[in-house]
Amino acid sequence: MTELDNLVATALDLAEMAADIAARTWRSDLAVSYKPDGSSLTEADLSIEALWRERIRQRFPSHGILGEEYGAEAGRSAFTWVLDPIDGTRQFGAGLLNYASLISVCRDGHPVLGIIDLPMPGARYLAAEGRGTSFGNRLVRSGGQHDLSKAVISLANPDSFRGDCAAGYQTLRRSGRIRVFDGGAAAYGALSRGLIDVCLNGNDLDAYDICALCPVVQEAGGTISDWTGQPLSLSSRGAIVACGSSGLHAAVLEQLSMPA
Protein backbone atom coordinates (compact mmCIF):
# COMPACT_ATOMS: atom_id res chain seq x y z
CA MET A 1 0.00 0.00 0.00
CA THR A 2 1.48 3.34 -1.05
CA GLU A 3 1.53 6.51 1.02
CA LEU A 4 -1.23 7.96 -1.16
CA ASP A 5 -3.28 4.77 -0.73
CA ASN A 6 -3.09 5.21 3.04
CA LEU A 7 -4.16 8.84 2.81
CA VAL A 8 -7.10 7.98 0.55
CA ALA A 9 -8.23 5.14 2.82
CA THR A 10 -8.21 7.41 5.87
CA ALA A 11 -9.95 10.25 4.02
CA LEU A 12 -12.72 7.87 2.97
CA ASP A 13 -13.01 6.66 6.55
CA LEU A 14 -13.43 10.25 7.72
CA ALA A 15 -16.07 10.88 5.06
CA GLU A 16 -18.08 7.87 6.21
CA MET A 17 -17.93 9.02 9.82
CA ALA A 18 -19.12 12.49 8.90
CA ALA A 19 -21.90 11.39 6.56
CA ASP A 20 -23.69 9.45 9.28
CA ILE A 21 -23.44 12.24 11.87
CA ALA A 22 -24.44 14.96 9.42
CA ALA A 23 -27.47 13.09 8.10
CA ARG A 24 -28.72 12.18 11.57
CA THR A 25 -28.25 15.75 12.79
CA TRP A 26 -30.01 17.19 9.74
CA ARG A 27 -33.04 14.97 10.38
CA SER A 28 -33.17 15.93 14.07
CA ASP A 29 -34.38 19.11 15.74
CA LEU A 30 -31.49 21.26 14.53
CA ALA A 31 -30.05 23.72 17.02
CA VAL A 32 -28.14 26.54 15.34
CA SER A 33 -25.85 29.01 17.10
CA TYR A 34 -23.73 31.79 15.65
CA LYS A 35 -20.03 32.59 15.75
CA PRO A 36 -18.73 36.10 16.46
CA ASP A 37 -18.42 36.70 12.70
CA GLY A 38 -22.14 35.88 12.25
CA SER A 39 -21.63 32.52 10.54
CA SER A 40 -23.74 29.53 11.57
CA LEU A 41 -22.58 26.71 13.83
CA THR A 42 -24.17 23.39 14.78
CA GLU A 43 -23.15 20.54 17.03
CA ALA A 44 -22.40 18.48 13.91
CA ASP A 45 -19.64 20.90 12.89
CA LEU A 46 -17.92 20.47 16.25
CA SER A 47 -18.43 16.74 16.79
CA ILE A 48 -17.37 15.74 13.27
CA GLU A 49 -14.16 17.75 13.33
CA ALA A 50 -13.28 16.48 16.81
CA LEU A 51 -13.67 12.87 15.65
CA TRP A 52 -11.71 13.55 12.48
CA ARG A 53 -8.80 15.05 14.41
CA GLU A 54 -8.69 12.11 16.78
CA ARG A 55 -8.54 9.62 13.88
CA ILE A 56 -5.86 11.60 12.03
CA ARG A 57 -3.69 11.87 15.16
CA GLN A 58 -3.98 8.09 15.63
CA ARG A 59 -2.98 7.21 12.09
CA PHE A 60 -0.65 10.08 11.16
CA PRO A 61 0.72 11.64 14.36
CA SER A 62 3.30 13.71 12.48
CA HIS A 63 0.79 15.37 10.14
CA GLY A 64 -0.49 18.90 10.57
CA ILE A 65 -4.21 19.69 10.75
CA LEU A 66 -6.13 22.81 9.77
CA GLY A 67 -9.85 22.82 10.45
CA GLU A 68 -12.58 25.43 10.41
CA GLU A 69 -13.75 24.81 13.97
CA TYR A 70 -10.58 24.09 15.94
CA GLY A 71 -7.90 25.92 14.00
CA ALA A 72 -4.37 24.80 13.14
CA GLU A 73 -2.12 22.14 14.66
CA ALA A 74 1.46 22.24 13.41
CA GLY A 75 2.86 18.98 12.10
CA ARG A 76 6.34 17.52 11.71
CA SER A 77 5.95 16.32 8.12
CA ALA A 78 5.14 17.70 4.68
CA PHE A 79 1.47 16.74 5.04
CA THR A 80 -1.41 18.84 6.38
CA TRP A 81 -5.03 17.75 6.58
CA VAL A 82 -7.48 20.55 5.73
CA LEU A 83 -10.97 19.99 7.11
CA ASP A 84 -14.40 21.57 6.87
CA PRO A 85 -16.89 19.26 8.60
CA ILE A 86 -20.01 21.05 7.32
CA ASP A 87 -19.32 23.35 4.41
CA GLY A 88 -22.52 25.33 3.98
CA THR A 89 -23.63 25.36 7.62
CA ARG A 90 -25.95 28.26 6.76
CA GLN A 91 -27.89 25.96 4.43
CA PHE A 92 -27.52 22.95 6.71
CA GLY A 93 -28.95 24.82 9.67
CA ALA A 94 -31.85 26.02 7.54
CA GLY A 95 -32.79 22.45 6.64
CA LEU A 96 -31.50 22.69 3.06
CA LEU A 97 -29.49 20.01 1.28
CA ASN A 98 -26.68 21.91 -0.44
CA TYR A 99 -24.07 21.31 2.22
CA ALA A 100 -20.97 19.10 2.12
CA SER A 101 -18.11 17.73 4.16
CA LEU A 102 -14.72 18.75 2.74
CA ILE A 103 -11.56 16.75 3.34
CA SER A 104 -8.20 17.53 1.81
CA VAL A 105 -4.56 16.64 2.24
CA CYS A 106 -1.84 19.08 1.23
CA ARG A 107 1.78 18.10 0.64
CA ASP A 108 4.12 21.05 1.10
CA GLY A 109 1.04 23.27 0.90
CA HIS A 110 -0.21 21.83 -2.40
CA PRO A 111 -3.57 19.96 -2.35
CA VAL A 112 -2.98 16.38 -3.51
CA LEU A 113 -6.20 14.75 -2.28
CA GLY A 114 -9.72 16.07 -2.06
CA ILE A 115 -13.14 14.78 -1.10
CA ILE A 116 -16.44 16.61 -1.55
CA ASP A 117 -18.92 14.47 0.34
CA LEU A 118 -22.65 15.12 0.04
CA PRO A 119 -24.26 13.13 2.89
CA MET A 120 -27.70 13.72 1.43
CA PRO A 121 -28.27 12.29 -1.19
CA GLY A 122 -25.23 10.12 -0.39
CA ALA A 123 -22.91 11.25 -3.19
CA ARG A 124 -19.15 11.60 -3.05
CA TYR A 125 -16.42 13.09 -5.22
CA LEU A 126 -12.91 11.75 -4.62
CA ALA A 127 -9.73 12.92 -6.31
CA ALA A 128 -6.09 12.11 -5.68
CA GLU A 129 -2.96 13.24 -7.46
CA GLY A 130 -2.53 11.36 -10.74
CA ARG A 131 -5.61 9.19 -10.21
CA GLY A 132 -8.43 11.27 -11.69
CA THR A 133 -11.72 12.25 -10.10
CA SER A 134 -14.32 9.66 -9.25
CA PHE A 135 -18.02 10.13 -8.59
CA GLY A 136 -19.49 7.01 -7.11
CA ASN A 137 -17.73 4.13 -8.85
CA ARG A 138 -16.80 5.89 -12.07
CA LEU A 139 -14.20 8.36 -13.24
CA VAL A 140 -15.62 11.67 -14.45
CA ARG A 141 -14.37 14.47 -16.68
CA SER A 142 -15.15 18.16 -16.84
CA GLY A 143 -16.74 19.62 -19.95
CA GLY A 144 -14.88 21.00 -22.94
CA GLN A 145 -16.89 24.19 -23.30
CA HIS A 146 -14.76 27.14 -24.42
CA ASP A 147 -17.51 29.61 -25.29
CA LEU A 148 -18.53 31.71 -22.29
CA SER A 149 -21.81 32.66 -23.94
CA LYS A 150 -22.83 28.98 -23.94
CA ALA A 151 -21.57 28.15 -20.46
CA VAL A 152 -23.53 26.95 -17.45
CA ILE A 153 -22.34 29.22 -14.64
CA SER A 154 -22.62 28.66 -10.89
CA LEU A 155 -22.43 31.84 -8.82
CA ALA A 156 -22.00 31.73 -5.04
CA ASN A 157 -24.15 33.58 -2.54
CA PRO A 158 -24.42 37.17 -3.86
CA ASP A 159 -23.57 38.53 -0.39
CA SER A 160 -20.10 36.97 -0.68
CA PHE A 161 -19.03 39.23 -3.54
CA ARG A 162 -17.83 42.25 -1.62
CA GLY A 163 -15.74 45.26 -2.56
CA ASP A 164 -13.59 44.65 -5.64
CA CYS A 165 -15.39 41.33 -6.29
CA ALA A 166 -18.78 42.94 -6.87
CA ALA A 167 -18.05 44.03 -10.44
CA GLY A 168 -16.82 40.56 -11.44
CA TYR A 169 -19.97 39.00 -10.04
CA GLN A 170 -22.17 41.34 -12.05
CA THR A 171 -20.18 40.59 -15.21
CA LEU A 172 -20.60 36.83 -14.85
CA ARG A 173 -24.23 37.24 -13.83
CA ARG A 174 -24.86 38.71 -17.29
CA SER A 175 -22.89 35.95 -19.03
CA GLY A 176 -23.48 32.36 -20.00
CA ARG A 177 -26.46 30.38 -21.17
CA ILE A 178 -27.74 29.37 -17.71
CA ARG A 179 -26.88 30.63 -14.25
CA VAL A 180 -27.46 28.86 -10.94
CA PHE A 181 -26.87 30.36 -7.52
CA ASP A 182 -25.41 29.43 -4.12
CA GLY A 183 -24.61 25.85 -5.06
CA GLY A 184 -21.74 25.54 -2.60
CA ALA A 185 -19.10 22.82 -2.89
CA ALA A 186 -21.58 20.60 -4.76
CA ALA A 187 -21.25 22.96 -7.74
CA TYR A 188 -17.53 22.19 -8.02
CA GLY A 189 -18.35 18.50 -7.99
CA ALA A 190 -20.89 19.06 -10.75
CA LEU A 191 -18.20 20.91 -12.72
CA SER A 192 -15.99 17.81 -12.52
CA ARG A 193 -18.85 15.85 -14.15
CA GLY A 194 -19.28 18.35 -16.99
CA LEU A 195 -22.67 19.56 -15.76
CA ILE A 196 -21.43 23.06 -14.84
CA ASP A 197 -18.81 24.97 -16.82
CA VAL A 198 -17.89 27.84 -14.46
CA CYS A 199 -17.92 28.16 -10.65
CA LEU A 200 -17.34 31.57 -9.11
CA ASN A 201 -16.92 32.36 -5.42
CA GLY A 202 -16.38 35.70 -3.71
CA ASN A 203 -13.78 36.82 -1.23
CA ASP A 204 -15.17 35.14 1.90
CA LEU A 205 -13.33 31.82 1.51
CA ASP A 206 -10.58 30.28 3.63
CA ALA A 207 -8.20 27.40 2.95
CA TYR A 208 -10.60 24.85 4.47
CA ASP A 209 -13.25 25.99 1.94
CA ILE A 210 -10.82 25.79 -0.98
CA CYS A 211 -8.30 22.94 -0.74
CA ALA A 212 -10.63 19.96 -1.24
CA LEU A 213 -12.07 21.53 -4.38
CA CYS A 214 -8.72 21.76 -6.15
CA PRO A 215 -7.96 18.06 -6.79
CA VAL A 216 -11.60 17.35 -7.64
CA VAL A 217 -11.56 20.02 -10.37
CA GLN A 218 -8.02 19.50 -11.63
CA GLU A 219 -7.97 15.71 -11.75
CA ALA A 220 -11.17 15.86 -13.83
CA GLY A 221 -9.44 18.09 -16.39
CA GLY A 222 -10.65 21.47 -15.15
CA THR A 223 -8.76 24.56 -14.02
CA ILE A 224 -9.09 26.36 -10.70
CA SER A 225 -7.32 29.47 -9.41
CA ASP A 226 -7.81 32.78 -7.68
CA TRP A 227 -9.26 35.63 -9.73
CA THR A 228 -5.80 36.65 -10.97
CA GLY A 229 -5.03 33.15 -12.22
CA GLN A 230 -2.66 32.21 -9.39
CA PRO A 231 -2.66 28.57 -8.22
CA LEU A 232 -4.43 27.72 -4.98
CA SER A 233 -2.72 26.27 -1.92
CA LEU A 234 -2.87 25.87 1.84
CA SER A 235 -2.20 29.61 2.18
CA SER A 236 -4.99 30.69 -0.19
CA ARG A 237 -7.80 32.94 0.95
CA GLY A 238 -10.51 34.89 -0.85
CA ALA A 239 -12.17 34.72 -4.25
CA ILE A 240 -11.72 31.73 -6.57
CA VAL A 241 -12.89 30.61 -9.99
CA ALA A 242 -13.01 27.16 -11.60
CA CYS A 243 -13.76 26.21 -15.19
CA GLY A 244 -14.19 22.97 -17.06
CA SER A 245 -11.54 23.86 -19.65
CA SER A 246 -8.39 25.97 -19.72
CA GLY A 247 -9.72 28.02 -22.63
CA LEU A 248 -12.89 28.93 -20.77
CA HIS A 249 -10.84 29.72 -17.66
CA ALA A 250 -8.75 32.20 -19.65
CA ALA A 251 -11.90 33.84 -21.02
CA VAL A 252 -13.43 34.16 -17.56
CA LEU A 253 -10.25 35.62 -16.08
CA GLU A 254 -10.25 38.20 -18.85
CA GLN A 255 -13.82 39.18 -17.94
CA LEU A 256 -12.98 39.37 -14.25
CA SER A 257 -10.01 41.67 -14.92
CA MET A 258 -12.06 44.22 -16.83
CA PRO A 259 -12.64 47.51 -14.99
CA ALA A 260 -16.07 48.16 -13.56
PDB file of C-alpha atoms in Angstrom, residues 17 31 101 106 129 139 145 148 161 165 226 243-245 252:
ATOM      1  CA  MET A  17     -17.930   9.025   9.825  1.00  0.00           C
ATOM      2  CA  ALA A  31     -30.047  23.723  17.020  1.00  0.00           C
ATOM      3  CA  SER A 101     -18.106  17.735   4.157  1.00  0.00           C
ATOM      4  CA  CYS A 106      -1.844  19.081   1.226  1.00  0.00           C
ATOM      5  CA  GLU A 129      -2.962  13.239  -7.460  1.00  0.00           C
ATOM      6  CA  LEU A 139     -14.202   8.358 -13.245  1.00  0.00           C
ATOM      7  CA  GLN A 145     -16.887  24.186 -23.303  1.00  0.00           C
ATOM      8  CA  LEU A 148     -18.526  31.710 -22.287  1.00  0.00           C
ATOM      9  CA  PHE A 161     -19.027  39.233  -3.537  1.00  0.00           C
ATOM     10  CA  CYS A 165     -15.389  41.327  -6.291  1.00  0.00           C
ATOM     11  CA  ASP A 226      -7.812  32.781  -7.680  1.00  0.00           C
ATOM     12  CA  CYS A 243     -13.760  26.213 -15.191  1.00  0.00           C
ATOM     13  CA  GLY A 244     -14.188  22.969 -17.060  1.00  0.00           C
ATOM     14  CA  SER A 245     -11.539  23.863 -19.646  1.00  0.00           C
ATOM     15  CA  VAL A 252     -13.435  34.157 -17.561  1.00  0.00           C
TER      16      VAL A 252
END
